[in-house]
Coordinates of C-alpha atoms and ligand atoms in Angstrom, one line a residue:
M150 CA 99.2 19.1 26.3
I151 CA 97.9 23.0 25.2
E152 CA 101.3 24.3 27.1
E153 CA 102.7 21.1 24.5
T154 CA 100.5 21.5 21.8
E155 CA 102.1 25.6 21.6
K156 CA 105.5 25.3 22.5
F157 CA 105.0 22.9 18.6
I158 CA 103.5 25.3 17.2
E159 CA 106.4 27.9 18.2
R160 CA 108.9 26.2 17.7
F161 CA 108.0 24.7 14.1
R162 CA 106.2 27.5 12.9
Y163 CA 109.4 29.5 10.5
K164 CA 109.0 26.2 9.1
A165 CA 108.7 25.1 5.4
T166 CA 108.2 21.3 5.5
K167 CA 106.1 21.5 9.0
A168 CA 103.7 23.5 8.1
V169 CA 100.5 21.5 6.7
Q170 CA 101.4 20.0 11.2
V171 CA 101.7 23.2 12.3
Q172 CA 98.4 24.2 10.9
S173 CA 97.2 21.2 12.3
K174 CA 98.2 22.0 15.8
I175 CA 96.3 25.3 15.8
K176 CA 92.8 23.9 14.7
Q177 CA 93.7 20.8 16.9
L178 CA 94.3 23.9 19.7
D179 CA 91.4 25.5 18.5
K180 CA 89.0 23.3 19.0
V181 CA 90.7 22.9 22.4
E182 CA 87.0 23.9 25.8
R183 CA 88.8 26.1 27.6
L184 CA 87.8 26.0 31.9
E185 CA 87.5 29.9 33.3
V186 CA 87.6 29.0 37.2
D187 CA 85.3 30.2 38.2
E188 CA 86.3 32.9 40.7
E189 CA 82.2 33.4 42.1
D190 CA 81.4 29.8 41.8
K191 CA 83.9 28.5 44.1
S192 CA 82.7 31.2 46.8
T193 CA 79.2 29.9 47.3
I194 CA 80.5 26.7 48.4
N195 CA 82.4 28.3 51.8
L196 CA 82.4 25.1 53.9
R197 CA 82.8 25.6 57.2
F198 CA 83.1 22.9 59.5
P199 CA 81.7 22.3 62.2
P200 CA 81.7 23.1 66.4
S201 CA 83.3 20.9 68.0
P202 CA 84.3 21.0 72.1
R203 CA 88.5 22.1 72.3
S204 CA 90.7 19.5 73.1
G205 CA 93.2 19.5 75.7
T206 CA 96.6 21.7 74.9
V207 CA 98.4 18.2 73.7
V208 CA 97.3 16.4 71.8
V209 CA 99.9 13.5 70.6
D210 CA 103.1 13.2 72.7
A211 CA 105.3 10.2 71.8
E212 CA 108.0 9.9 73.8
G213 CA 110.7 6.3 72.2
L214 CA 108.2 5.2 70.0
T215 CA 108.6 2.4 68.7
K216 CA 105.9 0.6 65.4
K217 CA 107.7 -3.1 64.0
Y218 CA 106.1 -5.0 61.6
G219 CA 107.3 -8.9 62.7
S220 CA 110.9 -7.7 61.9
L221 CA 110.2 -5.0 59.6
T222 CA 111.2 -2.0 61.8
V223 CA 108.7 1.1 60.8
L224 CA 109.6 3.2 63.3
N225 CA 112.5 3.8 66.0
K226 CA 112.4 5.5 68.5
I227 CA 110.7 8.5 67.8
D228 CA 110.3 11.5 70.0
F229 CA 107.4 14.4 69.2
K230 CA 104.9 17.1 70.5
I231 CA 101.5 18.1 68.8
S232 CA 99.5 20.8 70.4
R233 CA 95.8 21.8 69.9
G234 CA 95.8 24.6 66.6
E235 CA 99.3 22.7 65.1
K236 CA 98.8 21.7 61.4
I237 CA 101.7 19.2 60.0
A238 CA 102.2 18.1 57.0
F239 CA 104.3 13.9 57.5
V240 CA 106.3 14.2 53.9
G241 CA 108.9 11.5 53.3
R242 CA 109.7 8.5 50.4
N243 CA 106.4 5.9 50.3
G244 CA 107.6 3.8 52.1
E245 CA 108.8 5.5 55.1
G246 CA 106.2 4.9 57.7
K247 CA 103.7 7.9 57.3
T248 CA 101.0 6.2 57.5
T249 CA 102.3 3.6 59.7
L250 CA 102.2 6.3 61.9
S251 CA 98.4 8.0 60.9
R252 CA 97.1 4.9 62.4
I253 CA 99.3 4.7 65.3
I254 CA 98.0 7.4 65.8
I255 CA 94.3 7.3 65.7
G256 CA 94.1 4.2 67.9
E257 CA 94.1 1.4 64.2
L258 CA 97.5 -0.3 65.5
D259 CA 99.6 -1.0 68.4
W260 CA 103.0 0.3 69.2
V261 CA 105.9 0.2 71.5
G262 CA 106.5 2.9 74.0
N263 CA 105.0 6.2 74.9
L264 CA 102.7 7.6 73.4
K265 CA 99.2 10.1 74.7
I266 CA 96.3 11.2 73.4
G267 CA 94.9 14.2 74.8
H268 CA 92.0 15.2 76.9
N269 CA 88.7 15.2 74.5
V270 CA 90.8 14.2 71.1
K271 CA 88.0 13.6 68.7
T272 CA 89.6 12.3 65.8
G273 CA 88.8 12.3 61.9
Y274 CA 90.3 10.2 60.0
F275 CA 90.8 10.0 56.3
A276 CA 92.1 6.9 55.2
Q277 CA 94.8 6.8 52.1
N278 CA 93.6 4.4 50.6
Q279 CA 89.8 3.5 51.8
D280 CA 88.1 0.7 53.1
V281 CA 85.3 3.2 55.1
L282 CA 82.9 1.7 57.0
L283 CA 79.9 3.6 54.4
D284 CA 76.9 2.3 54.6
E285 CA 76.8 0.6 51.8
S286 CA 72.4 0.5 51.4
K287 CA 72.2 5.0 51.1
T288 CA 72.4 6.0 48.1
V289 CA 75.6 9.0 47.3
L290 CA 73.3 12.0 48.5
Q291 CA 71.5 10.1 51.9
T292 CA 75.0 9.1 52.8
I293 CA 75.8 13.6 53.1
D294 CA 71.9 13.7 53.9
D295 CA 72.1 12.2 57.2
I296 CA 75.1 13.8 58.7
A297 CA 74.9 17.5 57.0
K298 CA 73.0 19.7 60.1
G299 CA 72.4 23.2 59.8
D300 CA 73.5 25.5 57.1
I301 CA 75.2 23.6 55.3
R302 CA 71.8 21.5 54.4
T303 CA 71.7 23.9 51.9
K304 CA 74.6 23.7 50.1
I305 CA 74.9 19.7 50.4
R306 CA 74.0 19.4 45.7
D307 CA 76.6 22.1 46.1
M308 CA 79.6 20.2 48.2
L309 CA 78.8 16.5 46.0
G310 CA 79.0 18.4 43.4
A311 CA 82.5 20.3 43.8
F312 CA 83.3 17.2 45.3
L313 CA 82.1 15.6 41.2
F314 CA 79.2 14.3 41.9
R315 CA 77.3 15.5 39.2
G316 CA 73.4 14.4 38.8
D317 CA 72.2 11.5 38.8
D318 CA 75.4 10.7 40.3
V319 CA 73.8 11.2 43.9
E320 CA 71.0 8.8 43.6
K321 CA 74.3 6.3 43.4
K322 CA 74.0 3.4 45.5
V323 CA 78.0 3.0 47.6
K324 CA 78.2 -0.2 46.7
V325 CA 78.3 0.5 43.2
L326 CA 80.4 3.8 43.4
S327 CA 84.9 2.9 42.9
G328 CA 87.6 2.9 44.7
G329 CA 88.4 7.3 44.3
E330 CA 83.8 8.2 44.1
R331 CA 83.6 6.5 47.4
A332 CA 87.4 7.9 48.7
R333 CA 85.3 11.5 47.6
L334 CA 82.4 10.9 49.4
A335 CA 84.1 9.9 52.5
L336 CA 85.9 13.1 53.0
V337 CA 83.4 15.2 52.4
K338 CA 81.8 13.3 55.2
L339 CA 84.1 14.2 57.9
L340 CA 84.3 17.7 56.4
L341 CA 80.7 17.8 58.5
E342 CA 80.9 15.3 60.9
P343 CA 82.7 17.4 63.8
S344 CA 86.4 16.6 64.9
N345 CA 89.2 18.5 66.7
F346 CA 92.5 16.6 64.6
L347 CA 92.1 15.5 61.4
V348 CA 94.0 13.1 60.4
L349 CA 94.2 12.9 56.2
D350 CA 96.2 10.8 54.0
E351 CA 96.9 10.9 51.2
P352 CA 93.1 13.4 50.7
T353 CA 93.6 15.2 47.3
N354 CA 94.9 11.1 45.2
H355 CA 91.2 11.9 42.9
L356 CA 90.5 15.0 43.1
D357 CA 90.2 17.1 40.6
M358 CA 91.3 20.9 40.8
R359 CA 88.6 22.5 42.0
S360 CA 87.6 20.7 45.3
K361 CA 91.2 20.0 45.3
D362 CA 91.1 24.3 45.9
I363 CA 87.6 23.3 47.9
L364 CA 89.6 21.3 50.5
K365 CA 92.3 23.7 51.0
Q366 CA 90.9 26.8 51.9
A367 CA 88.8 24.5 54.0
L368 CA 92.0 23.1 55.3
I369 CA 93.1 26.5 56.0
K370 CA 90.0 27.4 57.7
Y371 CA 89.9 24.8 60.2
D372 CA 90.0 25.6 63.2
G373 CA 91.0 21.8 64.9
T374 CA 94.4 20.1 65.2
L375 CA 95.9 18.5 61.5
I376 CA 98.1 16.2 60.2
V377 CA 98.3 15.5 55.9
V378 CA 100.5 13.5 54.3
S379 CA 100.8 14.8 50.9
H380 CA 103.0 14.7 48.1
D381 CA 101.3 18.0 47.2
R382 CA 103.6 21.0 47.5
D383 CA 100.5 23.6 46.1
F384 CA 98.0 22.3 48.1
L385 CA 100.6 22.0 51.3
D386 CA 101.3 25.8 50.4
G387 CA 99.0 27.9 53.2
I388 CA 97.8 24.5 55.0
V389 CA 100.7 23.2 57.2
G390 CA 102.6 25.7 59.6
K391 CA 105.4 22.6 60.2
V392 CA 106.8 19.6 58.3
Y393 CA 107.9 16.1 59.1
E394 CA 110.2 14.5 57.4
F395 CA 110.3 10.8 57.5
K396 CA 114.3 9.2 57.0
H397 CA 115.7 6.3 58.4
N398 CA 112.3 5.1 60.6
K399 CA 113.2 8.4 62.5
I400 CA 110.8 11.7 62.1
K401 CA 112.9 15.1 61.8
E402 CA 110.1 18.3 62.3
N403 CA 111.4 21.3 60.6
I404 CA 109.5 23.9 60.8
G405 CA 107.9 26.9 58.8
G406 CA 105.9 25.9 55.8
I407 CA 106.1 23.8 53.3
Y408 CA 108.2 25.1 50.0
D409 CA 110.4 26.3 53.4
F410 CA 111.3 23.1 53.6
L411 CA 112.1 22.6 49.3
R412 CA 114.7 25.5 50.5
K413 CA 116.1 23.7 52.9
K414 CA 116.3 20.6 51.6
K415 CA 117.7 22.5 48.2
I416 CA 114.8 21.5 46.4
E417 CA 111.9 21.8 43.6
N418 CA 109.5 19.1 44.5
L419 CA 108.5 16.1 47.3
K420 CA 109.0 13.6 45.0
D421 CA 112.8 15.0 44.6
I422 CA 113.3 13.7 48.2
E423 CA 113.5 10.4 46.9
R424 CA 115.7 11.5 44.1
K425 CA 118.1 13.5 45.7
D426 CA 119.2 10.7 48.3
K427 CA 119.3 8.5 46.1
A428 CA 122.6 10.6 44.7
K429 CA 123.3 11.0 48.1
N430 CA 124.1 8.1 48.6
V431 CA 125.9 7.7 45.9
S432 CA 128.2 9.5 46.0
A433 CA 128.7 9.5 50.0
Q434 CA 129.7 4.8 49.2
E435 CA 132.4 6.6 46.1
N436 CA 133.8 8.5 49.3
V437 CA 135.4 11.2 46.0
S438 CA 137.3 13.8 46.6
S439 CA 134.1 17.1 46.4
N440 CA 136.5 18.5 42.7
K441 CA 136.3 14.8 40.9
Q442 CA 132.9 14.6 42.4
K443 CA 132.5 17.9 40.7
Y444 CA 133.9 17.3 37.5
L445 CA 131.9 13.3 37.4
E446 CA 128.0 15.4 38.3
K447 CA 129.7 17.4 34.9
K448 CA 130.3 14.5 33.2
E449 CA 127.5 12.8 34.3
Y450 CA 125.5 16.0 33.9
D451 CA 126.5 16.7 30.0
R452 CA 126.0 13.2 29.7
N453 CA 122.6 12.5 30.5
L454 CA 121.5 15.8 28.7
R455 CA 123.6 15.7 25.4
K456 CA 121.7 11.7 25.2
L457 CA 118.1 13.3 25.8
R458 CA 119.2 16.1 23.1
K459 CA 119.9 13.4 21.0
R460 CA 116.1 11.5 21.4
L461 CA 115.3 14.5 20.7
E462 CA 116.2 15.3 17.6
E463 CA 116.5 11.6 15.9
S464 CA 112.5 12.1 16.7
E465 CA 112.8 15.6 14.3
L466 CA 114.8 13.0 11.9
I467 CA 111.2 10.9 12.0
I468 CA 109.4 13.2 12.3
E469 CA 110.4 15.0 8.9
K470 CA 111.3 11.1 6.8
I471 CA 106.9 10.5 8.0
E472 CA 106.8 13.4 6.6
A473 CA 108.8 13.3 3.3
E474 CA 106.2 10.1 2.7
I475 CA 103.1 11.1 3.1
I476 CA 103.4 13.9 0.9
S477 CA 104.9 11.4 -2.0
V478 CA 101.9 9.6 -0.9
D479 CA 99.6 12.6 -1.8
K480 CA 101.8 12.8 -4.8
S481 CA 100.8 9.1 -5.7
F482 CA 97.6 9.3 -5.2
M483 CA 96.8 12.8 -7.6
E484 CA 99.3 11.4 -10.9
S485 CA 96.8 7.6 -10.1
G486 CA 93.8 8.6 -12.3
N487 CA 91.5 6.8 -11.9
S488 CA 92.3 3.9 -10.7
S489 CA 90.6 3.0 -7.7
E490 CA 92.5 0.3 -6.5
A491 CA 95.4 2.1 -6.8
H492 CA 94.0 5.2 -4.9
E493 CA 92.7 2.2 -1.9
I494 CA 96.1 1.2 -1.7
D495 CA 97.2 4.7 -1.2
Y496 CA 95.0 6.7 1.2
K497 CA 95.3 3.0 3.4
K498 CA 99.1 4.3 3.2
Y499 CA 98.5 7.8 4.3
Q500 CA 96.7 6.5 6.9
D501 CA 99.3 4.9 8.1
L502 CA 101.6 7.9 7.9
K503 CA 99.5 9.8 9.8
E504 CA 99.0 7.5 12.8
Q505 CA 102.9 6.9 13.1
L506 CA 102.8 11.2 12.5
N507 CA 100.3 11.7 15.5
E508 CA 102.4 9.1 17.7
E509 CA 105.6 10.5 16.7
M510 CA 104.6 13.9 17.4
N511 CA 103.9 12.9 20.7
R512 CA 107.0 11.1 21.4
W513 CA 108.6 14.3 20.2
A514 CA 106.3 16.2 22.9
Q515 CA 107.6 14.4 25.9
Y516 CA 110.7 14.4 24.8
S517 CA 111.3 17.5 24.8
Q518 CA 108.7 17.9 27.7
E519 CA 112.0 16.6 30.4
V520 CA 114.5 18.3 28.0
E521 CA 112.9 21.4 30.0
E522 CA 112.3 20.1 32.9
F523 CA 116.0 18.3 33.0
L524 CA 117.1 22.0 32.5
Q525 CA 115.2 23.5 35.4
N526 CA 115.7 20.9 37.8
N527 CA 119.7 21.2 36.6
S528 CA 119.9 24.1 36.9
Ligands
ADP146 N1 99.8 -4.6 57.4 C1 102.0 -4.1 57.1 N2 102.2 -5.4 57.3 C2 103.7 -5.3 56.8 N3 105.3 -4.7 57.1 C3 103.4 -3.3 56.3 C4 102.3 -3.5 56.8 N4 102.4 -2.3 56.6 C5 102.7 -1.2 56.3 N5 104.3 -2.7 55.5 C6 105.4 -1.5 55.7 O1 105.8 -1.1 56.9 C7 106.6 -0.2 55.7 C8 105.9 1.3 55.9 O2 104.9 1.6 55.2 P1 104.0 2.2 54.9 O3 103.5 3.3 56.6 O4 102.5 2.1 54.5 O5 104.2 3.8 54.3 P2 104.5 5.3 53.3 O6 103.0 5.8 53.8 O7 105.0 6.1 54.2 O8 104.2 4.4 52.2 C9 106.7 -0.2 53.9 O9 108.1 -1.4 53.6 C10 105.3 -1.2 54.3 O10 105.5 -2.1 53.5
MG147 MG1 100.8 6.3 52.9

């Protein structure tokens, strides 16, 4: 929001007709409370995982692993081997089977083929959809108090705070918690229970920046084996050393961090996997020569950019029009003397126009961001 507003101010700073808007945006920005990320604060919650006996060298060994739901094949004869201490990201479009494989590995789903879990592997699992076994009758604080052992006991409230349970929240009973709150509580609990193999399915969905970072630091230090399903590039960066891409009922192993993977796929972020795949399918079907293809792509690019820019310009025209109307209502208000009826009408109109203006400016900000993203993604 701050960035968008600053852009607006920058763009219209020298446009006389926008003076009022620019002033009001500047005021709006002044009012925004800015939170500094407190480095020191973060270090006080130095999460250390409870010690857990080492597992065998091979943690998961799969050969010809197949999973079907009825007639739907999700995984088709996949092979992979996970060794102790490896940290692996599961990425790919929705519906490609990341959750399914996670649940197979932790023993929640059946499968066909070979799958061996190594000696002494102690698994902790965070489910994408939390209907985990939390005791409904306990409070948030009790839930954690009952399992935390050792040094971390002095930091229970800090930890809960870091995962967004503030003040009286910790006295809430589990049964009244929202889905997001349950997910966060389950995560704290998981981090405090001894395990040597963590399987986390989209753990960051309900976290804010700070709790995400605390989780990230904890996972970097974690010396067990880790699988993490996530679409969050910046979260994965620094944690994982291997990426499994789920696609067409198979998985493809990529050695290296998440940015190595993105570079290899020539995409900016993990959401682009979907778009990139679609684009490829279209071009394969059309099967046109590469020159013609390039020409068509360029044309398509120009057309899309033109469309986005046109929308932005139209929005600017609408803003100018509303502003002109506001000025004229203002004038009418001044000239209507003491007639309170006329004042009221003008005031109502004025309010309406202000509202319209606000909506259109939000739209404008959105459009201008889309143009920028388009240029970035296609450069
Ligand atoms: N219990 C189930 N019964 C039938 N189909 C399922 C079930 N669970 C998942 N699926 C289907 O299996 C596919 C893979 O789902 P999922 O493993 O959740 O993918 P991802 O986690 O990669 O988004 C999807 O097409 C999904 O609709
Ligand atoms: Mg999933």
